[in-house]
Amino acid sequence: MTEKRLQDLEEQLAHLVRSVEDMSTIIATQDKDIALLTHRVRMLMEREAEREYDVGGSVPLADQKPPHY
C-alpha cells in the first residue's frame, strides 16, 4: 500500500471516529430529553385524569374499558 493511500485511509478513519463520537453525544442528549418529556407527559396525563375525575366524578375516559369489553 502506498504511503499516500495509507494517509488517506487514516484521515477517513479519523473523520469517521469523530462522526461516531459526535453522534454518540447527540444520542445521549436525545435520550435524556426523551426521558424528561415522557415523564412530563405522564404527569400531565395524571393531572388531566384527576381533573376529569374531580369534574365528572367518574373514571377518566383514558382509564375506562371500551364498550366491547
mmCIF file with all atom_site columns, N, CA and C in Angstrom:
data_model
loop_
_atom_site.group_PDB
_atom_site.id
_atom_site.type_symbol
_atom_site.label_atom_id
_atom_site.label_alt_id
_atom_site.label_comp_id
_atom_site.label_asym_id
_atom_site.label_entity_id
_atom_site.label_seq_id
_atom_site.pdbx_PDB_ins_code
_atom_site.Cartn_x
_atom_site.Cartn_y
_atom_site.Cartn_z
_atom_site.occupancy
_atom_site.B_iso_or_equiv
_atom_site.pdbx_formal_charge
_atom_site.auth_seq_id
_atom_site.auth_comp_id
_atom_site.auth_asym_id
_atom_site.auth_atom_id
_atom_site.pdbx_PDB_model_num
ATOM 1   N N  . MET A 1 1  ? 0.856   -1.164 0.000  1.00 0.00 ? 1  MET A N  1
ATOM 2   C CA . MET A 1 1  ? 0.000   0.000  0.000  1.00 0.00 ? 1  MET A CA 1
ATOM 3   C C  . MET A 1 1  ? 0.902   1.226  0.000  1.00 0.00 ? 1  MET A C  1
ATOM 4   N N  . THR A 1 2  ? 0.537   2.191  -0.786 1.00 0.00 ? 2  THR A N  1
ATOM 5   C CA . THR A 1 2  ? 1.377   3.388  -0.865 1.00 0.00 ? 2  THR A CA 1
ATOM 6   C C  . THR A 1 2  ? 1.172   4.260  0.357  1.00 0.00 ? 2  THR A C  1
ATOM 7   N N  . GLU A 1 3  ? 2.145   5.078  0.596  1.00 0.00 ? 3  GLU A N  1
ATOM 8   C CA . GLU A 1 3  ? 2.096   5.989  1.748  1.00 0.00 ? 3  GLU A CA 1
ATOM 9   C C  . GLU A 1 3  ? 0.905   6.947  1.631  1.00 0.00 ? 3  GLU A C  1
ATOM 10  N N  . LYS A 1 4  ? 0.642   7.450  0.440  1.00 0.00 ? 4  LYS A N  1
ATOM 11  C CA . LYS A 1 4  ? -0.477  8.374  0.212  1.00 0.00 ? 4  LYS A CA 1
ATOM 12  C C  . LYS A 1 4  ? -1.808  7.675  0.505  1.00 0.00 ? 4  LYS A C  1
ATOM 13  N N  . ARG A 1 5  ? -1.958  6.463  0.018  1.00 0.00 ? 5  ARG A N  1
ATOM 14  C CA . ARG A 1 5  ? -3.192  5.704  0.231  1.00 0.00 ? 5  ARG A CA 1
ATOM 15  C C  . ARG A 1 5  ? -3.412  5.447  1.724  1.00 0.00 ? 5  ARG A C  1
ATOM 16  N N  . LEU A 1 6  ? -2.373  5.093  2.429  1.00 0.00 ? 6  LEU A N  1
ATOM 17  C CA . LEU A 1 6  ? -2.465  4.861  3.865  1.00 0.00 ? 6  LEU A CA 1
ATOM 18  C C  . LEU A 1 6  ? -2.857  6.137  4.605  1.00 0.00 ? 6  LEU A C  1
ATOM 19  N N  . GLN A 1 7  ? -2.272  7.251  4.215  1.00 0.00 ? 7  GLN A N  1
ATOM 20  C CA . GLN A 1 7  ? -2.603  8.525  4.840  1.00 0.00 ? 7  GLN A CA 1
ATOM 21  C C  . GLN A 1 7  ? -4.074  8.897  4.580  1.00 0.00 ? 7  GLN A C  1
ATOM 22  N N  . ASP A 1 8  ? -4.549  8.660  3.357  1.00 0.00 ? 8  ASP A N  1
ATOM 23  C CA . ASP A 1 8  ? -5.954  8.935  3.030  1.00 0.00 ? 8  ASP A CA 1
ATOM 24  C C  . ASP A 1 8  ? -6.893  8.082  3.884  1.00 0.00 ? 8  ASP A C  1
ATOM 25  N N  . LEU A 1 9  ? -6.555  6.815  4.039  1.00 0.00 ? 9  LEU A N  1
ATOM 26  C CA . LEU A 1 9  ? -7.368  5.926  4.856  1.00 0.00 ? 9  LEU A CA 1
ATOM 27  C C  . LEU A 1 9  ? -7.373  6.360  6.324  1.00 0.00 ? 9  LEU A C  1
ATOM 28  N N  . GLU A 1 10 ? -6.238  6.771  6.833  1.00 0.00 ? 10 GLU A N  1
ATOM 29  C CA . GLU A 1 10 ? -6.152  7.241  8.209  1.00 0.00 ? 10 GLU A CA 1
ATOM 30  C C  . GLU A 1 10 ? -6.994  8.500  8.411  1.00 0.00 ? 10 GLU A C  1
ATOM 31  N N  . GLU A 1 11 ? -6.981  9.387  7.416  1.00 0.00 ? 11 GLU A N  1
ATOM 32  C CA . GLU A 1 11 ? -7.794  10.608 7.501  1.00 0.00 ? 11 GLU A CA 1
ATOM 33  C C  . GLU A 1 11 ? -9.285  10.257 7.501  1.00 0.00 ? 11 GLU A C  1
ATOM 34  N N  . GLN A 1 12 ? -9.675  9.335  6.629  1.00 0.00 ? 12 GLN A N  1
ATOM 35  C CA . GLN A 1 12 ? -11.076 8.916  6.581  1.00 0.00 ? 12 GLN A CA 1
ATOM 36  C C  . GLN A 1 12 ? -11.493 8.278  7.900  1.00 0.00 ? 12 GLN A C  1
ATOM 37  N N  . LEU A 1 13 ? -10.637 7.444  8.441  1.00 0.00 ? 13 LEU A N  1
ATOM 38  C CA . LEU A 1 13 ? -10.928 6.802  9.715  1.00 0.00 ? 13 LEU A CA 1
ATOM 39  C C  . LEU A 1 13 ? -11.079 7.839  10.824 1.00 0.00 ? 13 LEU A C  1
ATOM 40  N N  . ALA A 1 14 ? -10.213 8.830  10.845 1.00 0.00 ? 14 ALA A N  1
ATOM 41  C CA . ALA A 1 14 ? -10.289 9.876  11.865 1.00 0.00 ? 14 ALA A CA 1
ATOM 42  C C  . ALA A 1 14 ? -11.618 10.637 11.756 1.00 0.00 ? 14 ALA A C  1
ATOM 43  N N  . HIS A 1 15 ? -12.045 10.923 10.529 1.00 0.00 ? 15 HIS A N  1
ATOM 44  C CA . HIS A 1 15 ? -13.326 11.617 10.335 1.00 0.00 ? 15 HIS A CA 1
ATOM 45  C C  . HIS A 1 15 ? -14.492 10.739 10.789 1.00 0.00 ? 15 HIS A C  1
ATOM 46  N N  . LEU A 1 16 ? -14.423 9.451  10.491 1.00 0.00 ? 16 LEU A N  1
ATOM 47  C CA . LEU A 1 16 ? -15.485 8.535  10.910 1.00 0.00 ? 16 LEU A CA 1
ATOM 48  C C  . LEU A 1 16 ? -15.553 8.417  12.430 1.00 0.00 ? 16 LEU A C  1
ATOM 49  N N  . VAL A 1 17 ? -14.408 8.328  13.065 1.00 0.00 ? 17 VAL A N  1
ATOM 50  C CA . VAL A 1 17 ? -14.362 8.242  14.526 1.00 0.00 ? 17 VAL A CA 1
ATOM 51  C C  . VAL A 1 17 ? -14.972 9.503  15.128 1.00 0.00 ? 17 VAL A C  1
ATOM 52  N N  . ARG A 1 18 ? -14.623 10.649 14.577 1.00 0.00 ? 18 ARG A N  1
ATOM 53  C CA . ARG A 1 18 ? -15.174 11.928 15.075 1.00 0.00 ? 18 ARG A CA 1
ATOM 54  C C  . ARG A 1 18 ? -16.688 11.959 14.886 1.00 0.00 ? 18 ARG A C  1
ATOM 55  N N  . SER A 1 19 ? -17.153 11.494 13.735 1.00 0.00 ? 19 SER A N  1
ATOM 56  C CA . SER A 1 19 ? -18.595 11.471 13.468 1.00 0.00 ? 19 SER A CA 1
ATOM 57  C C  . SER A 1 19 ? -19.328 10.567 14.450 1.00 0.00 ? 19 SER A C  1
ATOM 58  N N  . VAL A 1 20 ? -18.769 9.409  14.733 1.00 0.00 ? 20 VAL A N  1
ATOM 59  C CA . VAL A 1 20 ? -19.381 8.475  15.680 1.00 0.00 ? 20 VAL A CA 1
ATOM 60  C C  . VAL A 1 20 ? -19.417 9.096  17.079 1.00 0.00 ? 20 VAL A C  1
ATOM 61  N N  . GLU A 1 21 ? -18.358 9.747  17.486 1.00 0.00 ? 21 GLU A N  1
ATOM 62  C CA . GLU A 1 21 ? -18.331 10.390 18.793 1.00 0.00 ? 21 GLU A CA 1
ATOM 63  C C  . GLU A 1 21 ? -19.369 11.504 18.874 1.00 0.00 ? 21 GLU A C  1
ATOM 64  N N  . ASP A 1 22 ? -19.484 12.301 17.806 1.00 0.00 ? 22 ASP A N  1
ATOM 65  C CA . ASP A 1 22 ? -20.487 13.372 17.769 1.00 0.00 ? 22 ASP A CA 1
ATOM 66  C C  . ASP A 1 22 ? -21.897 12.800 17.849 1.00 0.00 ? 22 ASP A C  1
ATOM 67  N N  . MET A 1 23 ? -22.158 11.749 17.083 1.00 0.00 ? 23 MET A N  1
ATOM 68  C CA . MET A 1 23 ? -23.476 11.139 17.093 1.00 0.00 ? 23 MET A CA 1
ATOM 69  C C  . MET A 1 23 ? -23.786 10.517 18.455 1.00 0.00 ? 23 MET A C  1
ATOM 70  N N  . SER A 1 24 ? -22.796 9.947  19.082 1.00 0.00 ? 24 SER A N  1
ATOM 71  C CA . SER A 1 24 ? -22.989 9.353  20.401 1.00 0.00 ? 24 SER A CA 1
ATOM 72  C C  . SER A 1 24 ? -23.407 10.422 21.409 1.00 0.00 ? 24 SER A C  1
ATOM 73  N N  . THR A 1 25 ? -22.768 11.569 21.353 1.00 0.00 ? 25 THR A N  1
ATOM 74  C CA . THR A 1 25 ? -23.120 12.674 22.236 1.00 0.00 ? 25 THR A CA 1
ATOM 75  C C  . THR A 1 25 ? -24.546 13.145 21.975 1.00 0.00 ? 25 THR A C  1
ATOM 76  N N  . ILE A 1 26 ? -24.895 13.269 20.715 1.00 0.00 ? 26 ILE A N  1
ATOM 77  C CA . ILE A 1 26 ? -26.242 13.711 20.344 1.00 0.00 ? 26 ILE A CA 1
ATOM 78  C C  . ILE A 1 26 ? -27.283 12.706 20.817 1.00 0.00 ? 26 ILE A C  1
ATOM 79  N N  . ILE A 1 27 ? -27.013 11.432 20.618 1.00 0.00 ? 27 ILE A N  1
ATOM 80  C CA . ILE A 1 27 ? -27.963 10.385 21.024 1.00 0.00 ? 27 ILE A CA 1
ATOM 81  C C  . ILE A 1 27 ? -28.135 10.376 22.540 1.00 0.00 ? 27 ILE A C  1
ATOM 82  N N  . ALA A 1 28 ? -27.065 10.549 23.270 1.00 0.00 ? 28 ALA A N  1
ATOM 83  C CA . ALA A 1 28 ? -27.156 10.574 24.734 1.00 0.00 ? 28 ALA A CA 1
ATOM 84  C C  . ALA A 1 28 ? -28.015 11.755 25.190 1.00 0.00 ? 28 ALA A C  1
ATOM 85  N N  . THR A 1 29 ? -27.830 12.896 24.563 1.00 0.00 ? 29 THR A N  1
ATOM 86  C CA . THR A 1 29 ? -28.629 14.078 24.892 1.00 0.00 ? 29 THR A CA 1
ATOM 87  C C  . THR A 1 29 ? -30.097 13.842 24.557 1.00 0.00 ? 29 THR A C  1
ATOM 88  N N  . GLN A 1 30 ? -30.362 13.258 23.390 1.00 0.00 ? 30 GLN A N  1
ATOM 89  C CA . GLN A 1 30 ? -31.736 12.982 22.995 1.00 0.00 ? 30 GLN A CA 1
ATOM 90  C C  . GLN A 1 30 ? -32.390 11.967 23.927 1.00 0.00 ? 30 GLN A C  1
ATOM 91  N N  . ASP A 1 31 ? -31.632 10.994 24.401 1.00 0.00 ? 31 ASP A N  1
ATOM 92  C CA . ASP A 1 31 ? -32.169 10.010 25.334 1.00 0.00 ? 31 ASP A CA 1
ATOM 93  C C  . ASP A 1 31 ? -32.631 10.692 26.618 1.00 0.00 ? 31 ASP A C  1
ATOM 94  N N  . LYS A 1 32 ? -31.822 11.614 27.129 1.00 0.00 ? 32 LYS A N  1
ATOM 95  C CA . LYS A 1 32 ? -32.203 12.355 28.332 1.00 0.00 ? 32 LYS A CA 1
ATOM 96  C C  . LYS A 1 32 ? -33.443 13.204 28.066 1.00 0.00 ? 32 LYS A C  1
ATOM 97  N N  . ASP A 1 33 ? -33.480 13.863 26.903 1.00 0.00 ? 33 ASP A N  1
ATOM 98  C CA . ASP A 1 33 ? -34.639 14.688 26.547 1.00 0.00 ? 33 ASP A CA 1
ATOM 99  C C  . ASP A 1 33 ? -35.906 13.852 26.443 1.00 0.00 ? 33 ASP A C  1
ATOM 100 N N  . ILE A 1 34 ? -35.815 12.696 25.819 1.00 0.00 ? 34 ILE A N  1
ATOM 101 C CA . ILE A 1 34 ? -36.977 11.815 25.668 1.00 0.00 ? 34 ILE A CA 1
ATOM 102 C C  . ILE A 1 34 ? -37.461 11.345 27.033 1.00 0.00 ? 34 ILE A C  1
ATOM 103 N N  . ALA A 1 35 ? -36.547 10.987 27.910 1.00 0.00 ? 35 ALA A N  1
ATOM 104 C CA . ALA A 1 35 ? -36.937 10.547 29.255 1.00 0.00 ? 35 ALA A CA 1
ATOM 105 C C  . ALA A 1 35 ? -37.646 11.675 30.004 1.00 0.00 ? 35 ALA A C  1
ATOM 106 N N  . LEU A 1 36 ? -37.131 12.886 29.906 1.00 0.00 ? 36 LEU A N  1
ATOM 107 C CA . LEU A 1 36 ? -37.747 14.031 30.567 1.00 0.00 ? 36 LEU A CA 1
ATOM 108 C C  . LEU A 1 36 ? -39.134 14.306 29.986 1.00 0.00 ? 36 LEU A C  1
ATOM 109 N N  . LEU A 1 37 ? -39.247 14.293 28.673 1.00 0.00 ? 37 LEU A N  1
ATOM 110 C CA . LEU A 1 37 ? -40.539 14.546 28.034 1.00 0.00 ? 37 LEU A CA 1
ATOM 111 C C  . LEU A 1 37 ? -41.554 13.457 28.363 1.00 0.00 ? 37 LEU A C  1
ATOM 112 N N  . THR A 1 38 ? -41.106 12.219 28.400 1.00 0.00 ? 38 THR A N  1
ATOM 113 C CA . THR A 1 38 ? -42.001 11.115 28.762 1.00 0.00 ? 38 THR A CA 1
ATOM 114 C C  . THR A 1 38 ? -42.526 11.310 30.178 1.00 0.00 ? 38 THR A C  1
ATOM 115 N N  . HIS A 1 39 ? -41.654 11.702 31.082 1.00 0.00 ? 39 HIS A N  1
ATOM 116 C CA . HIS A 1 39 ? -42.057 11.962 32.460 1.00 0.00 ? 39 HIS A CA 1
ATOM 117 C C  . HIS A 1 39 ? -43.080 13.100 32.519 1.00 0.00 ? 39 HIS A C  1
ATOM 118 N N  . ARG A 1 40 ? -42.826 14.164 31.767 1.00 0.00 ? 40 ARG A N  1
ATOM 119 C CA . ARG A 1 40 ? -43.745 15.309 31.773 1.00 0.00 ? 40 ARG A CA 1
ATOM 120 C C  . ARG A 1 40 ? -45.106 14.936 31.189 1.00 0.00 ? 40 ARG A C  1
ATOM 121 N N  . VAL A 1 41 ? -45.115 14.155 30.119 1.00 0.00 ? 41 VAL A N  1
ATOM 122 C CA . VAL A 1 41 ? -46.382 13.732 29.529 1.00 0.00 ? 41 VAL A CA 1
ATOM 123 C C  . VAL A 1 41 ? -47.158 12.874 30.531 1.00 0.00 ? 41 VAL A C  1
ATOM 124 N N  . ARG A 1 42 ? -46.472 11.963 31.214 1.00 0.00 ? 42 ARG A N  1
ATOM 125 C CA . ARG A 1 42 ? -47.125 11.125 32.220 1.00 0.00 ? 42 ARG A CA 1
ATOM 126 C C  . ARG A 1 42 ? -47.749 11.988 33.317 1.00 0.00 ? 42 ARG A C  1
ATOM 127 N N  . MET A 1 43 ? -46.983 12.994 33.779 1.00 0.00 ? 43 MET A N  1
ATOM 128 C CA . MET A 1 43 ? -47.514 13.882 34.814 1.00 0.00 ? 43 MET A CA 1
ATOM 129 C C  . MET A 1 43 ? -48.735 14.641 34.310 1.00 0.00 ? 43 MET A C  1
ATOM 130 N N  . LEU A 1 44 ? -48.681 15.135 33.088 1.00 0.00 ? 44 LEU A N  1
ATOM 131 C CA . LEU A 1 44 ? -49.821 15.862 32.526 1.00 0.00 ? 44 LEU A CA 1
ATOM 132 C C  . LEU A 1 44 ? -51.041 14.964 32.373 1.00 0.00 ? 44 LEU A C  1
ATOM 133 N N  . MET A 1 45 ? -50.820 13.729 31.954 1.00 0.00 ? 45 MET A N  1
ATOM 134 C CA . MET A 1 45 ? -51.938 12.793 31.803 1.00 0.00 ? 45 MET A CA 1
ATOM 135 C C  . MET A 1 45 ? -52.569 12.498 33.162 1.00 0.00 ? 45 MET A C  1
ATOM 136 N N  . GLU A 1 46 ? -51.750 12.311 34.180 1.00 0.00 ? 46 GLU A N  1
ATOM 137 C CA . GLU A 1 46 ? -52.277 12.060 35.519 1.00 0.00 ? 46 GLU A CA 1
ATOM 138 C C  . GLU A 1 46 ? -53.042 13.273 36.033 1.00 0.00 ? 46 GLU A C  1
ATOM 139 N N  . ARG A 1 47 ? -52.497 14.452 35.801 1.00 0.00 ? 47 ARG A N  1
ATOM 140 C CA . ARG A 1 47 ? -53.166 15.677 36.239 1.00 0.00 ? 47 ARG A CA 1
ATOM 141 C C  . ARG A 1 47 ? -54.509 15.838 35.538 1.00 0.00 ? 47 ARG A C  1
ATOM 142 N N  . GLU A 1 48 ? -54.540 15.568 34.244 1.00 0.00 ? 48 GLU A N  1
ATOM 143 C CA . GLU A 1 48 ? -55.788 15.675 33.487 1.00 0.00 ? 48 GLU A CA 1
ATOM 144 C C  . GLU A 1 48 ? -56.790 14.622 33.949 1.00 0.00 ? 48 GLU A C  1
ATOM 145 N N  . ALA A 1 49 ? -56.329 13.413 34.230 1.00 0.00 ? 49 ALA A N  1
ATOM 146 C CA . ALA A 1 49 ? -57.226 12.363 34.715 1.00 0.00 ? 49 ALA A CA 1
ATOM 147 C C  . ALA A 1 49 ? -57.835 12.772 36.060 1.00 0.00 ? 49 ALA A C  1
ATOM 148 N N  . GLU A 1 50 ? -57.029 13.356 36.936 1.00 0.00 ? 50 GLU A N  1
ATOM 149 C CA . GLU A 1 50 ? -57.548 13.827 38.220 1.00 0.00 ? 50 GLU A CA 1
ATOM 150 C C  . GLU A 1 50 ? -58.565 14.939 38.011 1.00 0.00 ? 50 GLU A C  1
ATOM 151 N N  . ARG A 1 51 ? -58.293 15.838 37.077 1.00 0.00 ? 51 ARG A N  1
ATOM 152 C CA . ARG A 1 51 ? -59.215 16.929 36.796 1.00 0.00 ? 51 ARG A CA 1
ATOM 153 C C  . ARG A 1 51 ? -60.533 16.384 36.255 1.00 0.00 ? 51 ARG A C  1
ATOM 154 N N  . GLU A 1 52 ? -60.464 15.429 35.339 1.00 0.00 ? 52 GLU A N  1
ATOM 155 C CA . GLU A 1 52 ? -61.679 14.823 34.789 1.00 0.00 ? 52 GLU A CA 1
ATOM 156 C C  . GLU A 1 52 ? -62.480 14.139 35.894 1.00 0.00 ? 52 GLU A C  1
ATOM 157 N N  . TYR A 1 53 ? -61.799 13.452 36.777 1.00 0.00 ? 53 TYR A N  1
ATOM 158 C CA . TYR A 1 53 ? -62.473 12.759 37.869 1.00 0.00 ? 53 TYR A CA 1
ATOM 159 C C  . TYR A 1 53 ? -63.145 13.766 38.809 1.00 0.00 ? 53 TYR A C  1
ATOM 160 N N  . ASP A 1 54 ? -62.430 14.854 39.115 1.00 0.00 ? 54 ASP A N  1
ATOM 161 C CA . ASP A 1 54 ? -62.982 15.875 40.010 1.00 0.00 ? 54 ASP A CA 1
ATOM 162 C C  . ASP A 1 54 ? -64.210 16.541 39.400 1.00 0.00 ? 54 ASP A C  1
ATOM 163 N N  . VAL A 1 55 ? -64.197 16.780 38.112 1.00 0.00 ? 55 VAL A N  1
ATOM 164 C CA . VAL A 1 55 ? -65.313 17.448 37.441 1.00 0.00 ? 55 VAL A CA 1
ATOM 165 C C  . VAL A 1 55 ? -66.476 16.491 37.230 1.00 0.00 ? 55 VAL A C  1
ATOM 166 N N  . GLY A 1 56 ? -66.193 15.298 36.738 1.00 0.00 ? 56 GLY A N  1
ATOM 167 C CA . GLY A 1 56 ? -67.265 14.385 36.386 1.00 0.00 ? 56 GLY A CA 1
ATOM 168 C C  . GLY A 1 56 ? -67.589 13.355 37.425 1.00 0.00 ? 56 GLY A C  1
ATOM 169 N N  . GLY A 1 57 ? -66.703 13.119 38.334 1.00 0.00 ? 57 GLY A N  1
ATOM 170 C CA . GLY A 1 57 ? -66.951 12.146 39.370 1.00 0.00 ? 57 GLY A CA 1
ATOM 171 C C  . GLY A 1 57 ? -66.927 10.708 38.889 1.00 0.00 ? 57 GLY A C  1
ATOM 172 N N  . SER A 1 58 ? -66.448 10.457 37.673 1.00 0.00 ? 58 SER A N  1
ATOM 173 C CA . SER A 1 58 ? -66.382 9.088  37.165 1.00 0.00 ? 58 SER A CA 1
ATOM 174 C C  . SER A 1 58 ? -64.936 8.754  36.812 1.00 0.00 ? 58 SER A C  1
ATOM 175 N N  . VAL A 1 59 ? -64.761 7.548  36.356 1.00 0.00 ? 59 VAL A N  1
ATOM 176 C CA . VAL A 1 59 ? -63.424 7.120  35.946 1.00 0.00 ? 59 VAL A CA 1
ATOM 177 C C  . VAL A 1 59 ? -63.033 7.902  34.698 1.00 0.00 ? 59 VAL A C  1
ATOM 178 N N  . PRO A 1 60 ? -61.836 8.472  34.659 1.00 0.00 ? 60 PRO A N  1
ATOM 179 C CA . PRO A 1 60 ? -61.412 9.204  33.465 1.00 0.00 ? 60 PRO A CA 1
ATOM 180 C C  . PRO A 1 60 ? -61.511 8.326  32.218 1.00 0.00 ? 60 PRO A C  1
ATOM 181 N N  . LEU A 1 61 ? -61.840 8.951  31.102 1.00 0.00 ? 61 LEU A N  1
ATOM 182 C CA . LEU A 1 61 ? -62.038 8.206  29.856 1.00 0.00 ? 61 LEU A CA 1
ATOM 183 C C  . LEU A 1 61 ? -60.822 7.362  29.480 1.00 0.00 ? 61 LEU A C  1
ATOM 184 N N  . ALA A 1 62 ? -59.648 7.870  29.776 1.00 0.00 ? 62 ALA A N  1
ATOM 185 C CA . ALA A 1 62 ? -58.435 7.131  29.407 1.00 0.00 ? 62 ALA A CA 1
ATOM 186 C C  . ALA A 1 62 ? -58.343 5.813  30.160 1.00 0.00 ? 62 ALA A C  1
ATOM 187 N N  . ASP A 1 63 ? -59.006 5.713  31.317 1.00 0.00 ? 63 ASP A N  1
ATOM 188 C CA . ASP A 1 63 ? -58.925 4.507  32.135 1.00 0.00 ? 63 ASP A CA 1
ATOM 189 C C  . ASP A 1 63 ? -60.130 3.588  31.966 1.00 0.00 ? 63 ASP A C  1
ATOM 190 N N  . GLN A 1 64 ? -61.125 4.031  31.193 1.00 0.00 ? 64 GLN A N  1
ATOM 191 C CA . GLN A 1 64 ? -62.322 3.219  31.009 1.00 0.00 ? 64 GLN A CA 1
ATOM 192 C C  . GLN A 1 64 ? -62.077 2.153  29.934 1.00 0.00 ? 64 GLN A C  1
ATOM 193 N N  . LYS A 1 65 ? -62.730 1.009  30.115 1.00 0.00 ? 65 LYS A N  1
ATOM 194 C CA . LYS A 1 65 ? -62.642 -0.043 29.101 1.00 0.00 ? 65 LYS A CA 1
ATOM 195 C C  . LYS A 1 65 ? -63.555 0.331  27.937 1.00 0.00 ? 65 LYS A C  1
ATOM 196 N N  . PRO A 1 66 ? -63.168 -0.008 26.716 1.00 0.00 ? 66 PRO A N  1
ATOM 197 C CA . PRO A 1 66 ? -64.033 0.260  25.578 1.00 0.00 ? 66 PRO A CA 1
ATOM 198 C C  . PRO A 1 66 ? -65.334 -0.524 25.715 1.00 0.00 ? 66 PRO A C  1
ATOM 199 N N  . PRO A 1 67 ? -66.409 -0.074 25.043 1.00 0.00 ? 67 PRO A N  1
ATOM 200 C CA . PRO A 1 67 ? -67.721 -0.714 25.198 1.00 0.00 ? 67 PRO A CA 1
ATOM 201 C C  . PRO A 1 67 ? -67.758 -2.185 24.822 1.00 0.00 ? 67 PRO A C  1
ATOM 202 N N  . HIS A 1 68 ? -66.878 -2.655 23.961 1.00 0.00 ? 68 HIS A N  1
ATOM 203 C CA . HIS A 1 68 ? -66.936 -4.046 23.526 1.00 0.00 ? 68 HIS A CA 1
ATOM 204 C C  . HIS A 1 68 ? -66.340 -5.022 24.534 1.00 0.00 ? 68 HIS A C  1
ATOM 205 N N  . TYR A 1 69 ? -65.874 -4.566 25.685 1.00 0.00 ? 69 TYR A N  1
ATOM 206 C CA . TYR A 1 69 ? -65.331 -5.471 26.699 1.00 0.00 ? 69 TYR A CA 1
ATOM 207 C C  . TYR A 1 69 ? -66.415 -5.990 27.594 1.00 0.00 ? 69 TYR A C  1
#
